[in-house]
N, CA, C and O atoms as a GROMACS GRO file, in nm:
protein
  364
    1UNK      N    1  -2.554   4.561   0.619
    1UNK     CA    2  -2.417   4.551   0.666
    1UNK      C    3  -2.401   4.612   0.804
    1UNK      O    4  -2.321   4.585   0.894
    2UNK      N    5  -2.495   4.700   0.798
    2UNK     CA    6  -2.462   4.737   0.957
    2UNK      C    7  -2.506   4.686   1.090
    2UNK      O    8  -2.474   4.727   1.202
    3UNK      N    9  -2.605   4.566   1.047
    3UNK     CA   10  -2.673   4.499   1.138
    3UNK      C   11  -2.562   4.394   1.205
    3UNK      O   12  -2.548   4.360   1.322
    4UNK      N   13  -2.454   4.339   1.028
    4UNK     CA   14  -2.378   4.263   1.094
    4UNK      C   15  -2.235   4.313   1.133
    4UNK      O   16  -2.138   4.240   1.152
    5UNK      N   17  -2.237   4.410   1.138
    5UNK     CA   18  -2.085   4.518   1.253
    5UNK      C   19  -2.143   4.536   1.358
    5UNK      O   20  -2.056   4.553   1.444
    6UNK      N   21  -2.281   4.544   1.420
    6UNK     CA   22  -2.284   4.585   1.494
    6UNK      C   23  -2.322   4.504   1.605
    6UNK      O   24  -2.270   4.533   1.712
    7UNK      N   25  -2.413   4.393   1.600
    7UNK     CA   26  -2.386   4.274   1.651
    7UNK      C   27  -2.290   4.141   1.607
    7UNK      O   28  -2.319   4.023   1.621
    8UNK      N   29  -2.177   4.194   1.555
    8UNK     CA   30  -2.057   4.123   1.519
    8UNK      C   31  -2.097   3.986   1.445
    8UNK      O   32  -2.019   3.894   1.468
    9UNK      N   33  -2.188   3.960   1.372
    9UNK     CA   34  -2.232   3.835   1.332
    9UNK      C   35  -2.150   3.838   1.195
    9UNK      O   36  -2.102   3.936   1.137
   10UNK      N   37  -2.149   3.719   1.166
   10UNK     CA   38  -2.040   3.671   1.009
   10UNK      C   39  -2.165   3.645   0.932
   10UNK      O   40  -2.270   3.595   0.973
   11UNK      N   41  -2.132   3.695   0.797
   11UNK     CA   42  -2.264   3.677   0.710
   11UNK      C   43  -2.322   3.576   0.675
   11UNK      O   44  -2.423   3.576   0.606
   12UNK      N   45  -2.260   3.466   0.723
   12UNK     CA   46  -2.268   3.315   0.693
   12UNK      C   47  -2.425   3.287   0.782
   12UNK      O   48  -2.529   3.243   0.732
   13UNK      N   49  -2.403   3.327   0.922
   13UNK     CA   50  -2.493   3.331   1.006
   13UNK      C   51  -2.571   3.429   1.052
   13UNK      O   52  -2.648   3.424   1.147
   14UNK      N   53  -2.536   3.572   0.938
   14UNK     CA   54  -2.642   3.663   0.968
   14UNK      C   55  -2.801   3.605   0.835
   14UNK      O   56  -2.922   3.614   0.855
   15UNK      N   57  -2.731   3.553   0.718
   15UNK     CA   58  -2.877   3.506   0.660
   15UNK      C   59  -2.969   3.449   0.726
   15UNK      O   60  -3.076   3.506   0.746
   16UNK      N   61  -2.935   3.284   0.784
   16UNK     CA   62  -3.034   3.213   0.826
   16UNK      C   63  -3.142   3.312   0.935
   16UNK      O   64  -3.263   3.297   0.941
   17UNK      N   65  -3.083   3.387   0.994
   17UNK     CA   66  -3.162   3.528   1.085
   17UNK      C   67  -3.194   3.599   1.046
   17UNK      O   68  -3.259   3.672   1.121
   18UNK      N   69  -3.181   3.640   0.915
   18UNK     CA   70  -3.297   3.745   0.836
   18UNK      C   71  -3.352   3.660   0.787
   18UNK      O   72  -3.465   3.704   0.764
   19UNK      N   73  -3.344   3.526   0.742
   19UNK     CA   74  -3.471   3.463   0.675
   19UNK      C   75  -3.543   3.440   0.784
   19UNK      O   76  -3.662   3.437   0.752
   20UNK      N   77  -3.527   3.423   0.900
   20UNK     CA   78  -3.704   3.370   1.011
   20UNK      C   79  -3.717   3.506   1.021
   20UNK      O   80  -3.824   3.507   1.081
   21UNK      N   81  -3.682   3.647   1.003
   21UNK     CA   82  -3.726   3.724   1.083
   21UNK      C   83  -3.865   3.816   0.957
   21UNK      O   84  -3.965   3.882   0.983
   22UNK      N   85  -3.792   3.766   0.807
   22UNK     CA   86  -3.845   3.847   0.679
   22UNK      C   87  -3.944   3.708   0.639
   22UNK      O   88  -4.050   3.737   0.582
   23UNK      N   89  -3.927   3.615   0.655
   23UNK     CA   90  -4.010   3.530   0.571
   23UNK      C   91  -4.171   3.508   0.641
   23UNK      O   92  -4.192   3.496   0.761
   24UNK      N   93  -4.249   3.508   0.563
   24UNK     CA   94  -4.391   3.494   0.652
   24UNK      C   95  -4.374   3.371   0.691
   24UNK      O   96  -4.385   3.353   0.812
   25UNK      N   97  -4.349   3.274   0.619
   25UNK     CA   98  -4.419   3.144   0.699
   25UNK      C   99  -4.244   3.111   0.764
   25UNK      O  100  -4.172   3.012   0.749
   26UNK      N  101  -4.229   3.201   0.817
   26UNK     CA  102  -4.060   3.140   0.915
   26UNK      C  103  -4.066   2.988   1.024
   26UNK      O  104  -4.002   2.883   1.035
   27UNK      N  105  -4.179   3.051   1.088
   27UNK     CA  106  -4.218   2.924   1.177
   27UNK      C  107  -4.239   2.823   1.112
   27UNK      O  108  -4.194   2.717   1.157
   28UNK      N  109  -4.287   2.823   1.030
   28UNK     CA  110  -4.384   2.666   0.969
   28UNK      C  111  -4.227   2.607   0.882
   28UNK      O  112  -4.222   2.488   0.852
   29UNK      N  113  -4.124   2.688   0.852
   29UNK     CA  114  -4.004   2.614   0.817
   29UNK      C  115  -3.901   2.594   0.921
   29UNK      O  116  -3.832   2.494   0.898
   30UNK      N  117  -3.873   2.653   1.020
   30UNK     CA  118  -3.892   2.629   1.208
   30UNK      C  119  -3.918   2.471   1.244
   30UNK      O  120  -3.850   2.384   1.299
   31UNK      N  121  -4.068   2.476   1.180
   31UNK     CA  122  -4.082   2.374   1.268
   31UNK      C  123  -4.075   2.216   1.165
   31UNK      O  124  -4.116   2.110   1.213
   32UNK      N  125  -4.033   2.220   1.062
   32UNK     CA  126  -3.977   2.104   0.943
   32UNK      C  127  -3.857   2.107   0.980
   32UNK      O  128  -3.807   1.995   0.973
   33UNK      N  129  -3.771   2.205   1.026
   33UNK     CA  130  -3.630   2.202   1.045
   33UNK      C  131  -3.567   2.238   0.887
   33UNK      O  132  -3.448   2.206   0.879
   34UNK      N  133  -3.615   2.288   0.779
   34UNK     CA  134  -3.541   2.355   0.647
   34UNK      C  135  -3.552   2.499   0.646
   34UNK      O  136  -3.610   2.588   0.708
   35UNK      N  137  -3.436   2.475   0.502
   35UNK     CA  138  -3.472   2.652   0.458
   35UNK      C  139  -3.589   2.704   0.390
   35UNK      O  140  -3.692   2.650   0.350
   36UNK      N  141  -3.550   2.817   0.388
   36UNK     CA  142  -3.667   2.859   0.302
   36UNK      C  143  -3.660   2.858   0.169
   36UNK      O  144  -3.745   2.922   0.109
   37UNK      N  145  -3.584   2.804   0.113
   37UNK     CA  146  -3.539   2.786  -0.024
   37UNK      C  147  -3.556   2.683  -0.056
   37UNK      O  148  -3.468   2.668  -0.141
   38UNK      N  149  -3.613   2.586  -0.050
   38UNK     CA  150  -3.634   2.434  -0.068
   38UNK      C  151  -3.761   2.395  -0.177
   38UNK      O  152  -3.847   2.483  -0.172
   39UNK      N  153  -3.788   2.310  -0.252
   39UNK     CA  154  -3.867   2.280  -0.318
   39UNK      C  155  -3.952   2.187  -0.282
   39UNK      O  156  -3.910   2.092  -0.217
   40UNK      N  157  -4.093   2.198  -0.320
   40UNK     CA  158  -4.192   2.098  -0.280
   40UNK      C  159  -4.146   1.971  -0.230
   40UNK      O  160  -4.170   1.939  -0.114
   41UNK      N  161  -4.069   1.882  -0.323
   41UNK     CA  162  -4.006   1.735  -0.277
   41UNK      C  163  -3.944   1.748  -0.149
   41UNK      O  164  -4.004   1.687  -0.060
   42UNK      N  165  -3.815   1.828  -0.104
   42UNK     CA  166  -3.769   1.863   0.018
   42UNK      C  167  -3.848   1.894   0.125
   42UNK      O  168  -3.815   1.862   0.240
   43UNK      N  169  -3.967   1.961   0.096
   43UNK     CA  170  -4.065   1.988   0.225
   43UNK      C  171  -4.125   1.888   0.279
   43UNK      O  172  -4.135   1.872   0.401
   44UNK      N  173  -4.183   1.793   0.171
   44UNK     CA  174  -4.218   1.647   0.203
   44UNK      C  175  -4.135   1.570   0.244
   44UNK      O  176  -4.175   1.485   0.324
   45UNK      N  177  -4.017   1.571   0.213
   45UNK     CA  178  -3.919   1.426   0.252
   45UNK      C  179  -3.897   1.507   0.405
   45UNK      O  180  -3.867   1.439   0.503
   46UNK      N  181  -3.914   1.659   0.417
   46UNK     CA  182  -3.866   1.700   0.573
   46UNK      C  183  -4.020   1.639   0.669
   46UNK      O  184  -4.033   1.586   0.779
   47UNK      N  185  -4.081   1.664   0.602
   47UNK     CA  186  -4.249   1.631   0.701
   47UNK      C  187  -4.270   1.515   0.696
   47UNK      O  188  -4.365   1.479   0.766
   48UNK      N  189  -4.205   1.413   0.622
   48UNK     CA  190  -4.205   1.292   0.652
   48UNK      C  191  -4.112   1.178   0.769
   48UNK      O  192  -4.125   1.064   0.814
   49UNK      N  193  -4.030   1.278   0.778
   49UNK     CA  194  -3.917   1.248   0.867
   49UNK      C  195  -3.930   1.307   0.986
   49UNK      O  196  -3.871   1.242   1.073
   50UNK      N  197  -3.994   1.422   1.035
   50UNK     CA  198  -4.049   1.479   1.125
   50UNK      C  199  -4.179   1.377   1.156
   50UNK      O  200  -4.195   1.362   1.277
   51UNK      N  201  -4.230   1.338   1.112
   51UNK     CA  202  -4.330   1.239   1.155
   51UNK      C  203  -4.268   1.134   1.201
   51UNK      O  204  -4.267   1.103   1.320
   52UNK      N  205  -4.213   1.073   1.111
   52UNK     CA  206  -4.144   0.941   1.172
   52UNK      C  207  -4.063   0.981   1.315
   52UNK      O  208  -4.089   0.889   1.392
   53UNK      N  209  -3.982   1.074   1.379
   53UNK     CA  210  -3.973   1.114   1.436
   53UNK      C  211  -4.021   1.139   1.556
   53UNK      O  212  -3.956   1.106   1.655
   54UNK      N  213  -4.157   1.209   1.568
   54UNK     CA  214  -4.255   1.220   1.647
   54UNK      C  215  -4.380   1.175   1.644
   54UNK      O  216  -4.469   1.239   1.700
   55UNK      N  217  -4.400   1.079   1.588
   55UNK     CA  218  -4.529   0.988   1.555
   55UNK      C  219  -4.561   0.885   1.721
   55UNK      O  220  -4.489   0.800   1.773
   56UNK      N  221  -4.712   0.946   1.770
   56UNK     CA  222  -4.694   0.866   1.877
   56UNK      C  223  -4.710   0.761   1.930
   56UNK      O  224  -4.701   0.743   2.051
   57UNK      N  225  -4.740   0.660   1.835
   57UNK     CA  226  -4.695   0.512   1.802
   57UNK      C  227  -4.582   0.468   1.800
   57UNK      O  228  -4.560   0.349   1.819
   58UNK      N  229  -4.486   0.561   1.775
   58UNK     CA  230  -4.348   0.504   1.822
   58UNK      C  231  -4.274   0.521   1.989
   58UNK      O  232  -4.163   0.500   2.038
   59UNK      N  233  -4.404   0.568   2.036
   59UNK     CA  234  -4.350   0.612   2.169
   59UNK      C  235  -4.452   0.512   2.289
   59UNK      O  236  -4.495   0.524   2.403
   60UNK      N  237  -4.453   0.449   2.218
   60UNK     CA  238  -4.519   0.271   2.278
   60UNK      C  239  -4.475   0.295   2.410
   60UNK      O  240  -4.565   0.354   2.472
   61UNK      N  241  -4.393   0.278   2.468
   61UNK     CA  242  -4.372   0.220   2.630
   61UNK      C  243  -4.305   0.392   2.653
   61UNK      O  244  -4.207   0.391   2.729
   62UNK      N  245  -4.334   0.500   2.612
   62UNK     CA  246  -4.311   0.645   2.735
   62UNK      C  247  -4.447   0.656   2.801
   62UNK      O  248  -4.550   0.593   2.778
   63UNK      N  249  -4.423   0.738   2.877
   63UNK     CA  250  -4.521   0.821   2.960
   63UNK      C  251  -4.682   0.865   2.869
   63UNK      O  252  -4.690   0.895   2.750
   64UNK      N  253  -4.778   0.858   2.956
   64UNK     CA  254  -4.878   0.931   2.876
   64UNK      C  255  -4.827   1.101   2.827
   64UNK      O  256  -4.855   1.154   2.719
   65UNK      N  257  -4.729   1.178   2.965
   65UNK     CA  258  -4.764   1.281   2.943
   65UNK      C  259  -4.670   1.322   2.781
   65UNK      O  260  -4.705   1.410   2.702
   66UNK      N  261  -4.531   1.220   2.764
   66UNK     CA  262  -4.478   1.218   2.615
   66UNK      C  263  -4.554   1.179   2.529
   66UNK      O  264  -4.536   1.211   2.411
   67UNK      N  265  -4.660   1.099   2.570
   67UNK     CA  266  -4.735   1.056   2.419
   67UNK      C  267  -4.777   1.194   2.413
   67UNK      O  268  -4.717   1.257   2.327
   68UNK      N  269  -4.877   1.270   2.490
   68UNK     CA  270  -4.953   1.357   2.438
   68UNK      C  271  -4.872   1.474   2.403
   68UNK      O  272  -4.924   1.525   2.304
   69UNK      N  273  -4.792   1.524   2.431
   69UNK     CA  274  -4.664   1.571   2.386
   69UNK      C  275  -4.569   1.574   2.244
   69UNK      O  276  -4.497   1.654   2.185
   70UNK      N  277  -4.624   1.407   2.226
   70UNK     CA  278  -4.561   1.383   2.064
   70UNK      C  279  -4.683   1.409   1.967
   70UNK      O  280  -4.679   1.413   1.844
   71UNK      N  281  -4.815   1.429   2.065
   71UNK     CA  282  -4.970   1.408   1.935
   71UNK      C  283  -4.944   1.559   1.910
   71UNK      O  284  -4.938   1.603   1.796
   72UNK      N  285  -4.929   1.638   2.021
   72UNK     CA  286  -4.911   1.822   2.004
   72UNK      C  287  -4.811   1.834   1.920
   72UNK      O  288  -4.838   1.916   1.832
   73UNK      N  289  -4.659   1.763   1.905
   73UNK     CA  290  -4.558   1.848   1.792
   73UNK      C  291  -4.591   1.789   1.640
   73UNK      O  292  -4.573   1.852   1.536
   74UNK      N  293  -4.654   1.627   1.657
   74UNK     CA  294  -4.718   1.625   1.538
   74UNK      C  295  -4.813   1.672   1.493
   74UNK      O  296  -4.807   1.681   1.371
   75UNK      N  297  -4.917   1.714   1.545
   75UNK     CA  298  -5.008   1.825   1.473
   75UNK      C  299  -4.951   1.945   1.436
   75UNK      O  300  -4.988   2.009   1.337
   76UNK      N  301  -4.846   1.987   1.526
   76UNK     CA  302  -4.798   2.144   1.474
   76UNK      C  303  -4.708   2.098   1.315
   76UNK      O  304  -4.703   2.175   1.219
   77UNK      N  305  -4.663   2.003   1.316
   77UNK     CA  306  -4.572   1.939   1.208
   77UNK      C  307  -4.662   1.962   1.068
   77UNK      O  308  -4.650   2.034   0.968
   78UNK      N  309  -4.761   1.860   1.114
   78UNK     CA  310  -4.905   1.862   1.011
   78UNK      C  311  -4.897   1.974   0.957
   78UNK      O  312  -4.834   1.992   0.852
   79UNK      N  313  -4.980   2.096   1.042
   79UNK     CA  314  -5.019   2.239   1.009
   79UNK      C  315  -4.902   2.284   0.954
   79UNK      O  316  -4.935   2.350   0.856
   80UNK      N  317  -4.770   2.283   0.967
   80UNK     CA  318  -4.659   2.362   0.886
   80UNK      C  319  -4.676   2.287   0.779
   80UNK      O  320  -4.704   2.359   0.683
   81UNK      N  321  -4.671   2.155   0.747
   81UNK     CA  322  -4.661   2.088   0.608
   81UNK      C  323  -4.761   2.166   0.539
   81UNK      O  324  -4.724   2.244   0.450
   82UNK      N  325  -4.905   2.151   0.575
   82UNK     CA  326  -5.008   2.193   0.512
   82UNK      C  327  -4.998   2.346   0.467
   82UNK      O  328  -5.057   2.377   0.363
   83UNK      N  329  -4.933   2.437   0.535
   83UNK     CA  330  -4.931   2.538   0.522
   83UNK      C  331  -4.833   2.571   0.424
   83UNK      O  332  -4.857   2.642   0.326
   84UNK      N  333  -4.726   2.521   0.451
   84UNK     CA  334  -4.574   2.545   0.314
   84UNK      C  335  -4.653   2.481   0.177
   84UNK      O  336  -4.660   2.551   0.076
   85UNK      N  337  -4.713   2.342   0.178
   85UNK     CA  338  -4.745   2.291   0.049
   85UNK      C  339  -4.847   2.389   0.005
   85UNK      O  340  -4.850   2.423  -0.113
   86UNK      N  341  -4.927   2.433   0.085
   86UNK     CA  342  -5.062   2.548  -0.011
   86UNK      C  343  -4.966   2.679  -0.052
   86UNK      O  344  -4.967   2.715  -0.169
   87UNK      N  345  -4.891   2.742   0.036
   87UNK     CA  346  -4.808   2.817  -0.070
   87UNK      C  347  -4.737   2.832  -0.153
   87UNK      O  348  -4.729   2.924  -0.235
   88UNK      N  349  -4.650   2.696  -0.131
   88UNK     CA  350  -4.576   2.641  -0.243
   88UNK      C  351  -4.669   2.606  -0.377
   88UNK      O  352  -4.631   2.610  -0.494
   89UNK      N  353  -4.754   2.583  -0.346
   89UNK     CA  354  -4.833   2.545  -0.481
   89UNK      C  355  -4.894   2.643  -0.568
   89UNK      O  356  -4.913   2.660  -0.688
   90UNK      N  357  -4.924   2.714  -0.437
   90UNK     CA  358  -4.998   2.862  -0.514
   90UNK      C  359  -4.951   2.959  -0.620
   90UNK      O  360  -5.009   3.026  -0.705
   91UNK      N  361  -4.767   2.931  -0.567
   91UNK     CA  362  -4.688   3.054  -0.614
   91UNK      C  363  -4.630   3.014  -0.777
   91UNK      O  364  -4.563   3.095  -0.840
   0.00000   0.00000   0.00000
């Protein structure tokens, strides 16, 4: 409570900021765009849509330097999927 008096934040929007700051894999749900509260199905339907998204076959007529650009956020996409589903599974 005193974190949120003192940088005046409403508790609505002080959670989503303690969850990236407490959760280990913060980034790898960062970069799916969910919470951290989500279940296996949700992580997939998010990493599937993040692909479709940035898949660089859909970026047919940009620039080389966007294609290679879209191959870098889809691999980071990859590695968060891969990483949430092995913990999710584990736990």
């Amino acid at each position: 409570m005193k974190i949120i008096k003192q940088f005046n934040l409403h508790p609505i929007n002080y959670m989503p900021v303690r969850e990236q700051f407490l959760h280990p894999h913060a980034e790898a749900y960062h970069t799916l765009q969910i919470a951290t509260m989500v279940d296996q199905d949700q992580i997939k339907l998010a990493w599937r849509r993040q692909c479709a998204l940035y898949h660089p076959d859909k970026l047919v007529k940009a620039s080389s330097e966007k294609q290679a650009w879209a191959k870098e956020k889809l691999h980071q996409i990859n590695q968060a999927y891969e990483l949430l589903r092995q913990s999710k599974s584990s736990s």
